[in-house]
Amino acid sequence: MTNDVATTALAEIEGWFRDLGWQPQAFQRETWAHFLAGRSGLVQVPSGAGKTYAALMGPLAAVKADPCPGLQILYVAPLRAMSRDLQQALQRPIDGLGWPITVGVRTGDTSTYQRRKQRKQLPAVLLTTPESLALLLSYPDSERLFKNLRCVILDEWHELHRSKRGSLVQLNLIRLRRLSPALRTWALSATIGNPLDAATAAVGSGEKPLVVTAPLSRPIHLETLLPEDVDAMPWGGHLGLGCIQQLIAVLDPAVSTLIFTNTRSQAERWYQALRFLRPAWEGVLALHHGSVEQKQRVAIETGLKQGTLRLVVCTASLDLGVDFGPVARIVQIGSAKGVARLLQRAGRSGHRPGEAARILMVPTHGLQLLEIAALRLALAVGEIEANPGFDKPLDVLGQHMVTCAAGGGFSADELFDEVRQAHAYHQLSRPEFDAVLAVVEHGGDSLSAYPQYHKIKPDDGGIYRVASKRLQRLHRFNIGTITANATVKLAYQSGGALGYIEESFVARLRRGDVFIFAGKKLAFQKLHGMTAYVKRATRKTTRTPHWLGGQLPISECLAQHLRTVLHQGASGPEAPVLQPLLNIQQRLSHVPRQDQLLLECLDTRSGRHLFIYPFEGRLVHEGIAALLALRLSRCQASSFSFSVNDYGLELLAPAEYPFEKFFEPGLFNPDNLATDIAESLNLSELTRRRFRDVAQVSGLVFQGYPGQHKTQRQLQSSSTLLFDVFRQYDPGHPLLAQAEREVRAVQLEEARMGRALMRLSQLQPLWSTLKKPTPFSLPLMVERLSARLSNESLLARVTRMKRAWRL
Amino acid sequence: MGIYPSVQVVVRCGQTMHLRADHTLYLPQQKRLLAADVHLGKAETFQAHGLGVPSGSDAADLQRLSQAVADTGAQQLVFLGDLVHHHSGWTPRVRMQLAELLTALDIPVILIRGNHDSFVQAEDVDGDFSCVDERLVAGDFKFCHHPTRQAERFTIAGHIHPTWTLRHGGERLRLPCFDLGEWDLVLPAFSSFAGGMTLLPDLARQRFVIVEGHVVPI
């Protein structure tokens, strides 16, 4: 019966579409029907195609057909910033149809008053973030709040599903399904390589998901800005403002344009340069990145939408789904580093279905043309990266346990079965689960080490609950898994917030130092608490704040196409500039075929350089460089420095080191990879840095109560210090192992490295002795020496550093 | 290239100080050993607030302390404040550990109370243990918790946990250090579970970093 009523409601919705002059698309109708038939799944269509309404209208019709009190539809979006636009998008059909359905937003920005009101009675449709959802589940009355929930919609699921936040969402979804067994889940995703995987993560392992796709493949026009003068193209560097004059010539302040960059410092540099060269664009030109203050970002987004701002230099901060309406043009500075990212960015232009997406690529150095040619090839073949990710993060599990203990309690056996239904944890073993439980209950396995610790404990019936009200409150402040690097707020001394900046950058500033932030020249005044005070400056400066994690490696898929382009030789629009560059490379050395591995040796005053070009992306190269250094030093003891980029790696040894003599394909043998990596890289240093994240997620770092920072000094500690304490006094702690696992899987991409080594060991070495640097090797030589294989003790390092100072 | 297990400094009053790699300071003329910011019970404080951090650093620190007393043959031990991290970590177990140390050392121990441990009383711990507030004047020296720079008497203090950052190329190392001025010396935190404040370069002051059992003048 209800289904008939729901069908009638759907007809009304179709009427609303028609009134607006729209036509429901096939994939939208298909999703509505699947929902009403009780199924769950994933909608995968390009951005701007109408995913939101595909997921929303089915549940909305069901709510209309069979009204219940309380929350019915939960809409989870990854960014708080998206909530304003989404709320309008959700409200629009409800208002248009005149249905009595309430819509509400609950994020970290929602006022306490609003939140308290919502706790009494949630709106029928609630828009929230993963963290706010976890918070709701930590309340003892969560059962009452969610018992009538019909549908969860997961927006931008491709961004979330393989991340720690995605794991958190998966755990929460399982919890929700237990509270409301008829719950259906629909995830929305841009085009990714592994849609079924993403769908399974969304619906859990209890159900077979559907994947709805639309044959709406928008053609993508990739254009490249080629330098007029072939020799003007630098051989290396990534900020490269070389093409800026040409870009200015094609930019038009009458056409709304997003200019994507890959790092925040690059965005700052380009924005500054554009402003300097075209003062007339003041007012239509803006800068948008993740560290710019929220209010300013909103103002920029609004300006873009209303057409007052035309040219916005941005980073991945504008990658996600905020709907800007028509942006006419997309510019990408440097390489997009991956096919999926290119598609996502190109999809920002010309939002009308069927219309071609256009993207203008601006290379920052010569070899980037190679990447662009590879992207072109990947688009032609139609291959897209699968989303890489990380399974069963134990820190997130620990956090979830405390959430469950706070939200009504749990029994260990039941929770274990429940957690295993989440795709991210389907391989979790009982010992792993018990180890995490022990961490949350006792602190760790060694009971004597944690005499004062009680976070959760079981009652007589074996139901775990949080030990005290105070700890519950503490936990709620700590919920969430995104952890940025330590940032401090940036504000004018006269008042007015500017945004956030990395603490490590501020730490190196002295009073009066001038730097550029959000396009403004600022003089540093003082750091007080968690705020850095600045005032406007007029002096010139070259300092741009740096943000960690800015440089992504090229994806495995793109890397493969890159090698193909090399093998086949340049073709397409990039050829006129790329081919001369490859010719120089060929003249001075070689351009390797796909079955060859190019090795170049060069002697300079600094020593003997060996350049190798696996074309596998910088992270893999970093690992391979360290591995080779270790294995070579076993042949003849020596110390190596190395540097890497996306194309290759450089090992620098003392003069006359006989690289050729020791080189054999066995050096690339992937056997013993794990142990050799542990030996070659300063694994504990990498793990130490990673531990910050793990410690924060699992609630080991005290985040402070809002407005109460000063009184909790006794709980402040840096995570690096915690790492040392753990390693020394509880070395078997599961969270330490977790941090190391993350380093290996995410930071070093160990699996990808293994595949790369396997490939390299089968290639035929092609040696070349250089007299001067080649187009391939020069960028590596100028790259700051990024690491060194060193068996030196700390003391020896200090001695060496001190000696270098004296010179 | 100065790298030493300890560094001897003669200050303006003619007294000698031994800056030791175990983070303590020894005054040979007075046969006094000084340690600042031991922060006992820090892990227990964290635990009591629901942060699961393992204990163990206290036992290791106290062991290091008794070794220092044995090495120097000191006749008195002075804590320059913040011996205890917080009252929630001042548990019977921690007090017991301290009492055991006192018994083993068998020399008078004085605590100059700091901002963290103003609640500690002499009777909290069995043994030859006494507490004073603010400062202790002993001959040419003044011992206190908070650093002061008065040009009358040489002051030895703690509190700020001084550290120094070495930089070279892409490398960065942050290390605990002694911070010596014309009229004062600030000791590094003795606790192995303590962060620190990075000092800025100051030509009027000399820094000695501690690295793997050695003291290195910068």
XYZ file of C-alpha atoms in Angstrom, chain A residues 366-768:
403
model
C 59.456 20.839 -19.537
C 58.926 17.307 -18.340
C 55.446 18.168 -17.196
C 54.481 18.142 -20.843
C 55.209 14.456 -20.645
C 52.698 14.109 -17.819
C 50.112 16.059 -19.767
C 50.643 13.844 -22.803
C 50.222 10.832 -20.491
C 46.972 12.252 -19.099
C 45.750 12.682 -22.647
C 46.563 9.057 -23.337
C 44.839 7.882 -20.143
C 41.700 9.816 -21.088
C 41.728 8.231 -24.524
C 42.035 4.748 -23.038
C 39.450 5.583 -20.393
C 41.378 4.266 -17.431
C 40.879 5.673 -13.929
C 42.710 5.027 -10.689
C 41.171 2.933 -7.989
C 41.013 4.781 -4.721
C 43.927 3.718 -2.579
C 43.308 3.375 1.104
C 43.980 1.775 4.338
C 42.028 -0.967 6.090
C 41.058 -1.554 9.696
C 42.581 1.500 11.347
C 42.734 0.472 14.996
C 42.807 4.010 16.311
C 39.404 4.677 14.759
C 38.131 1.408 16.227
C 39.296 2.447 19.689
C 37.499 5.735 19.345
C 34.361 3.947 18.202
C 34.445 1.640 21.229
C 34.356 4.599 23.588
C 31.553 6.136 21.510
C 29.528 2.922 21.834
C 30.279 2.714 25.559
C 28.985 6.276 25.944
C 25.979 5.714 23.691
C 24.240 3.045 25.758
C 27.061 0.565 26.310
C 28.172 -2.544 24.431
C 29.061 -6.150 25.015
C 32.391 -7.252 23.590
C 31.092 -10.256 21.624
C 28.256 -8.322 20.018
C 30.431 -5.373 19.130
C 33.015 -7.640 17.532
C 30.368 -9.201 15.272
C 29.001 -5.756 14.514
C 32.351 -4.201 13.654
C 33.217 -7.037 11.302
C 30.224 -6.121 9.160
C 31.928 -2.866 8.249
C 33.843 -3.433 5.056
C 36.943 -1.689 6.384
C 37.063 -4.154 9.278
C 35.868 -7.356 7.670
C 39.294 -8.900 8.155
C 39.649 -7.814 11.744
C 40.672 -10.742 13.930
C 39.424 -11.330 17.448
C 42.914 -10.918 18.954
C 43.234 -7.552 17.203
C 39.833 -6.526 18.524
C 40.716 -7.664 22.032
C 44.027 -5.807 21.937
C 42.220 -2.563 21.078
C 39.630 -3.251 23.764
C 42.451 -3.753 26.265
C 43.931 -0.411 25.239
C 40.633 1.361 25.837
C 39.876 -0.528 29.041
C 43.254 -0.757 30.778
C 45.511 1.473 28.710
C 47.462 -1.463 27.372
C 48.226 -5.099 27.828
C 50.733 -4.569 30.578
C 48.435 -3.850 33.487
C 51.140 -2.515 35.787
C 51.949 0.264 33.355
C 48.584 2.025 33.653
C 47.645 2.048 37.363
C 45.481 5.184 37.250
C 43.777 4.554 33.938
C 40.091 3.689 33.628
C 38.276 4.872 30.548
C 35.609 2.251 30.044
C 34.757 -0.703 32.221
C 32.256 -3.551 32.103
C 29.378 -3.761 34.571
C 28.285 -7.054 36.153
C 26.434 -8.007 32.980
C 29.568 -7.474 30.848
C 28.241 -4.266 29.303
C 31.014 -1.748 28.797
C 30.324 1.834 29.789
C 32.415 4.964 30.095
C 33.846 5.227 33.603
C 32.685 8.771 34.376
C 30.604 11.665 33.063
C 33.754 13.736 32.823
C 35.404 11.185 30.542
C 32.288 11.080 28.394
C 32.514 14.790 27.908
C 36.203 14.544 27.181
C 35.564 11.895 24.583
C 32.946 13.982 22.807
C 35.450 16.774 22.385
C 37.802 14.295 20.895
C 35.531 12.620 18.356
C 36.590 12.880 14.778
C 39.400 11.541 12.755
C 40.640 14.318 10.566
C 43.759 15.598 12.107
C 45.607 18.432 10.596
C 49.164 19.178 11.468
C 49.408 21.484 14.395
C 48.085 24.777 13.159
C 47.758 28.131 14.793
C 45.235 30.803 14.051
C 46.439 33.841 12.173
C 44.903 37.161 13.150
C 45.508 40.867 12.896
C 46.636 42.494 16.086
C 43.824 44.955 15.645
C 41.378 42.047 15.426
C 40.096 40.023 12.503
C 40.986 36.424 11.724
C 42.862 35.539 8.562
C 43.028 31.763 8.652
C 45.267 28.984 9.839
C 48.930 28.419 9.357
C 51.263 25.608 10.224
C 52.856 25.957 13.594
C 56.257 24.821 12.340
C 56.320 27.775 9.938
C 55.419 30.266 12.624
C 58.022 28.791 14.918
C 60.746 29.961 12.555
C 59.483 33.518 12.267
C 60.853 36.379 14.269
C 59.119 39.577 15.122
C 58.904 41.778 12.059
C 59.493 38.999 9.518
C 57.316 39.506 6.465
C 55.509 36.689 4.698
C 52.662 36.243 2.258
C 49.410 34.679 3.341
C 46.098 34.652 1.525
C 47.696 37.073 -0.897
C 48.462 39.611 1.811
C 51.859 40.797 2.941
C 51.988 40.368 6.674
C 54.545 41.185 9.328
C 54.752 38.712 12.179
C 54.223 40.289 15.594
C 53.929 37.586 18.227
C 52.605 34.182 19.014
C 50.215 34.151 21.907
C 48.488 30.944 22.918
C 47.303 29.347 19.709
C 47.131 32.617 17.758
C 49.839 34.277 15.720
C 49.346 38.016 15.562
C 50.371 39.927 12.467
C 49.962 43.328 10.930
C 49.974 44.494 7.349
C 53.372 45.053 5.843
C 54.634 46.966 2.862
C 58.099 45.474 2.669
C 58.859 42.958 -0.021
C 59.405 39.336 0.854
C 60.000 36.020 -0.781
C 58.720 33.920 2.060
C 55.606 31.910 1.416
C 54.193 29.721 4.167
C 54.705 26.058 3.557
C 52.199 23.391 4.347
C 53.109 19.780 4.798
C 51.737 17.049 2.611
C 51.369 19.374 -0.334
C 53.112 17.303 -2.912
C 51.192 14.311 -4.132
C 52.982 11.709 -6.191
C 51.685 10.895 -9.651
C 49.293 7.974 -9.608
C 50.291 4.484 -10.626
C 47.900 4.624 -13.576
C 49.327 7.909 -14.817
C 52.886 6.670 -14.306
C 52.194 3.734 -16.551
C 50.872 5.960 -19.332
C 53.858 8.200 -18.907
C 56.174 5.322 -19.715
C 54.071 4.503 -22.732
C 54.377 8.055 -24.033
C 58.146 7.867 -23.637
C 58.259 4.561 -25.411
C 56.185 5.739 -28.333
C 57.633 9.229 -28.586
C 55.736 12.475 -28.289
C 52.624 12.996 -30.328
C 49.646 15.288 -29.990
C 49.645 18.982 -29.222
C 52.524 18.775 -26.732
C 54.898 17.248 -29.299
C 56.331 20.495 -30.751
C 57.809 21.439 -27.393
C 58.231 18.022 -25.841
C 59.997 16.373 -28.749
C 62.905 18.850 -28.872
C 63.403 18.240 -25.166
C 63.414 14.480 -25.689
C 65.843 14.988 -28.571
C 68.271 16.747 -26.262
C 67.886 13.899 -23.794
C 68.553 11.401 -26.574
C 71.610 13.307 -27.751
C 73.178 13.572 -24.295
C 72.080 10.144 -23.109
C 69.084 7.962 -24.000
C 65.317 8.000 -23.911
C 64.456 4.575 -22.469
C 62.031 2.188 -24.147
C 59.480 0.400 -22.018
C 61.718 -2.630 -21.613
C 64.758 -0.584 -20.657
C 65.916 0.994 -17.458
C 67.982 4.097 -17.977
C 70.900 4.608 -15.570
C 73.013 7.724 -15.879
C 76.340 8.350 -14.136
C 77.830 11.759 -13.699
C 80.947 12.955 -11.865
C 80.894 16.386 -10.285
C 82.722 18.098 -7.483
C 80.153 16.741 -5.032
C 80.935 13.160 -5.963
C 79.551 10.448 -8.191
C 75.885 10.705 -9.155
C 73.734 7.820 -10.275
C 70.411 8.714 -11.834
C 67.727 6.051 -12.312
C 64.366 6.636 -13.967
C 61.647 4.190 -12.943
C 58.842 6.771 -13.576
C 56.863 5.487 -10.600
C 56.079 8.591 -8.560
C 58.056 10.258 -5.820
C 57.008 8.141 -2.850
C 58.015 4.910 -4.520
C 61.256 6.509 -5.659
C 62.018 7.567 -2.131
C 61.645 3.994 -0.971
C 63.645 2.568 -3.850
C 66.433 5.095 -3.336
C 66.785 4.156 0.314
C 66.637 0.472 -0.545
C 69.288 0.737 -3.261
C 71.525 2.780 -0.997
C 71.302 0.084 1.631
C 71.900 -2.778 -0.762
C 74.786 -0.998 -2.480
C 76.381 -0.130 0.838
C 76.407 -3.838 1.610
C 78.613 -4.313 -1.493
C 80.949 -1.510 -0.536
C 80.395 0.566 2.561
C 79.754 4.168 1.754
C 77.366 6.911 2.589
C 74.774 8.058 0.083
C 72.594 11.080 -0.257
C 69.576 10.863 -2.436
C 66.909 12.986 -4.012
C 63.755 12.034 -5.856
C 61.027 13.421 -8.066
C 58.089 11.845 -9.878
C 60.274 10.607 -12.718
C 63.381 9.262 -11.110
C 65.870 9.224 -8.305
C 69.449 10.231 -7.719
C 72.021 8.564 -5.494
C 75.065 10.629 -4.703
C 78.135 8.713 -3.519
C 81.710 9.814 -2.848
C 83.902 10.180 -5.965
C 84.723 7.022 -7.908
C 82.136 4.824 -6.243
C 81.834 1.952 -8.739
C 78.054 1.883 -9.251
C 78.382 -0.130 -12.469
C 80.414 -2.834 -10.775
C 77.815 -3.657 -8.144
C 74.776 -3.104 -10.220
C 72.747 -6.152 -11.084
C 69.007 -6.737 -11.452
C 69.063 -8.526 -8.082
C 69.351 -5.123 -6.434
C 65.685 -4.668 -7.247
C 64.669 -8.012 -5.821
C 61.442 -7.479 -3.892
C 62.297 -10.272 -1.441
C 63.046 -9.077 2.086
C 61.466 -5.774 1.144
C 59.858 -5.268 4.540
C 63.026 -5.895 6.541
C 65.250 -3.952 4.160
C 62.925 -0.975 4.272
C 62.974 -1.062 8.037
C 66.749 -1.077 7.914
C 67.224 1.493 5.185
C 64.794 4.178 6.124
C 64.665 5.818 9.436
C 61.444 3.994 10.044
C 61.140 5.092 13.627
C 61.453 8.734 12.613
C 58.709 8.329 10.015
C 56.565 6.407 12.487
C 57.093 9.068 15.098
C 55.611 11.652 12.763
C 52.730 9.394 11.847
C 52.013 8.684 15.491
C 50.719 12.208 15.994
C 47.734 11.339 13.862
C 47.137 7.989 15.535
C 47.469 9.445 19.022
C 44.981 12.157 18.244
C 42.374 9.835 16.760
C 42.606 7.411 19.643
C 42.253 10.174 22.201
C 45.768 10.125 23.597
C 46.332 13.762 22.880
C 44.297 16.057 25.004
C 42.528 18.515 22.741
C 41.191 20.652 25.546
C 37.724 21.780 26.386
C 36.597 24.794 24.381
C 37.473 27.984 26.186
C 39.353 26.156 28.896
C 42.793 25.754 27.387
C 44.714 27.504 30.110
C 43.594 25.418 33.044
C 44.569 22.064 31.560
C 48.279 22.603 31.220
C 49.102 19.434 33.116
C 47.672 17.382 30.230
C 49.618 18.998 27.440
C 52.201 16.874 25.771
C 53.546 16.635 22.296
C 52.826 13.462 20.392
C 56.499 12.958 19.620
C 57.162 12.841 23.331
C 54.290 10.406 23.790
C 55.780 8.277 21.048
C 59.059 8.030 22.964
C 57.283 7.181 26.204
C 55.252 4.453 24.509
C 58.185 2.993 22.667
C 60.227 2.835 25.803
C 57.676 1.697 28.357
C 55.059 -0.218 26.343
C 56.738 -1.195 23.061
C 54.083 -3.797 22.258
C 51.272 -1.236 22.185
C 48.926 -1.848 19.225
C 48.821 1.835 18.325
C 52.569 1.903 17.759
C 52.186 -1.012 15.383
C 49.320 0.833 13.730
C 51.478 3.905 13.110
C 54.174 1.772 11.548
C 51.649 -0.036 9.394
C 50.374 3.327 8.161
C 53.866 4.484 7.306
C 54.466 1.361 5.287
C 51.130 1.288 3.498
C 50.347 4.950 2.987
C 53.565 6.855 3.200
C 55.894 4.415 1.515
C 53.229 2.740 -0.624
C 54.949 -0.561 0.091
C 52.617 -2.603 -2.116
C 53.125 -0.287 -5.066
C 56.833 -0.333 -4.405
C 56.870 -4.125 -4.508
C 55.151 -4.108 -7.901
C 57.563 -1.452 -9.159
C 60.602 -3.448 -8.027
C 59.258 -6.550 -9.728
C 58.972 -4.595 -12.966
C 62.395 -2.962 -12.632
C 64.152 -6.273 -11.991
C 62.991 -7.455 -15.413
C 64.151 -4.415 -17.356
C 67.291 -4.307 -19.364
C 69.787 -1.805 -17.901
C 70.867 0.952 -20.243
C 73.980 2.704 -18.925
C 75.005 6.139 -19.912
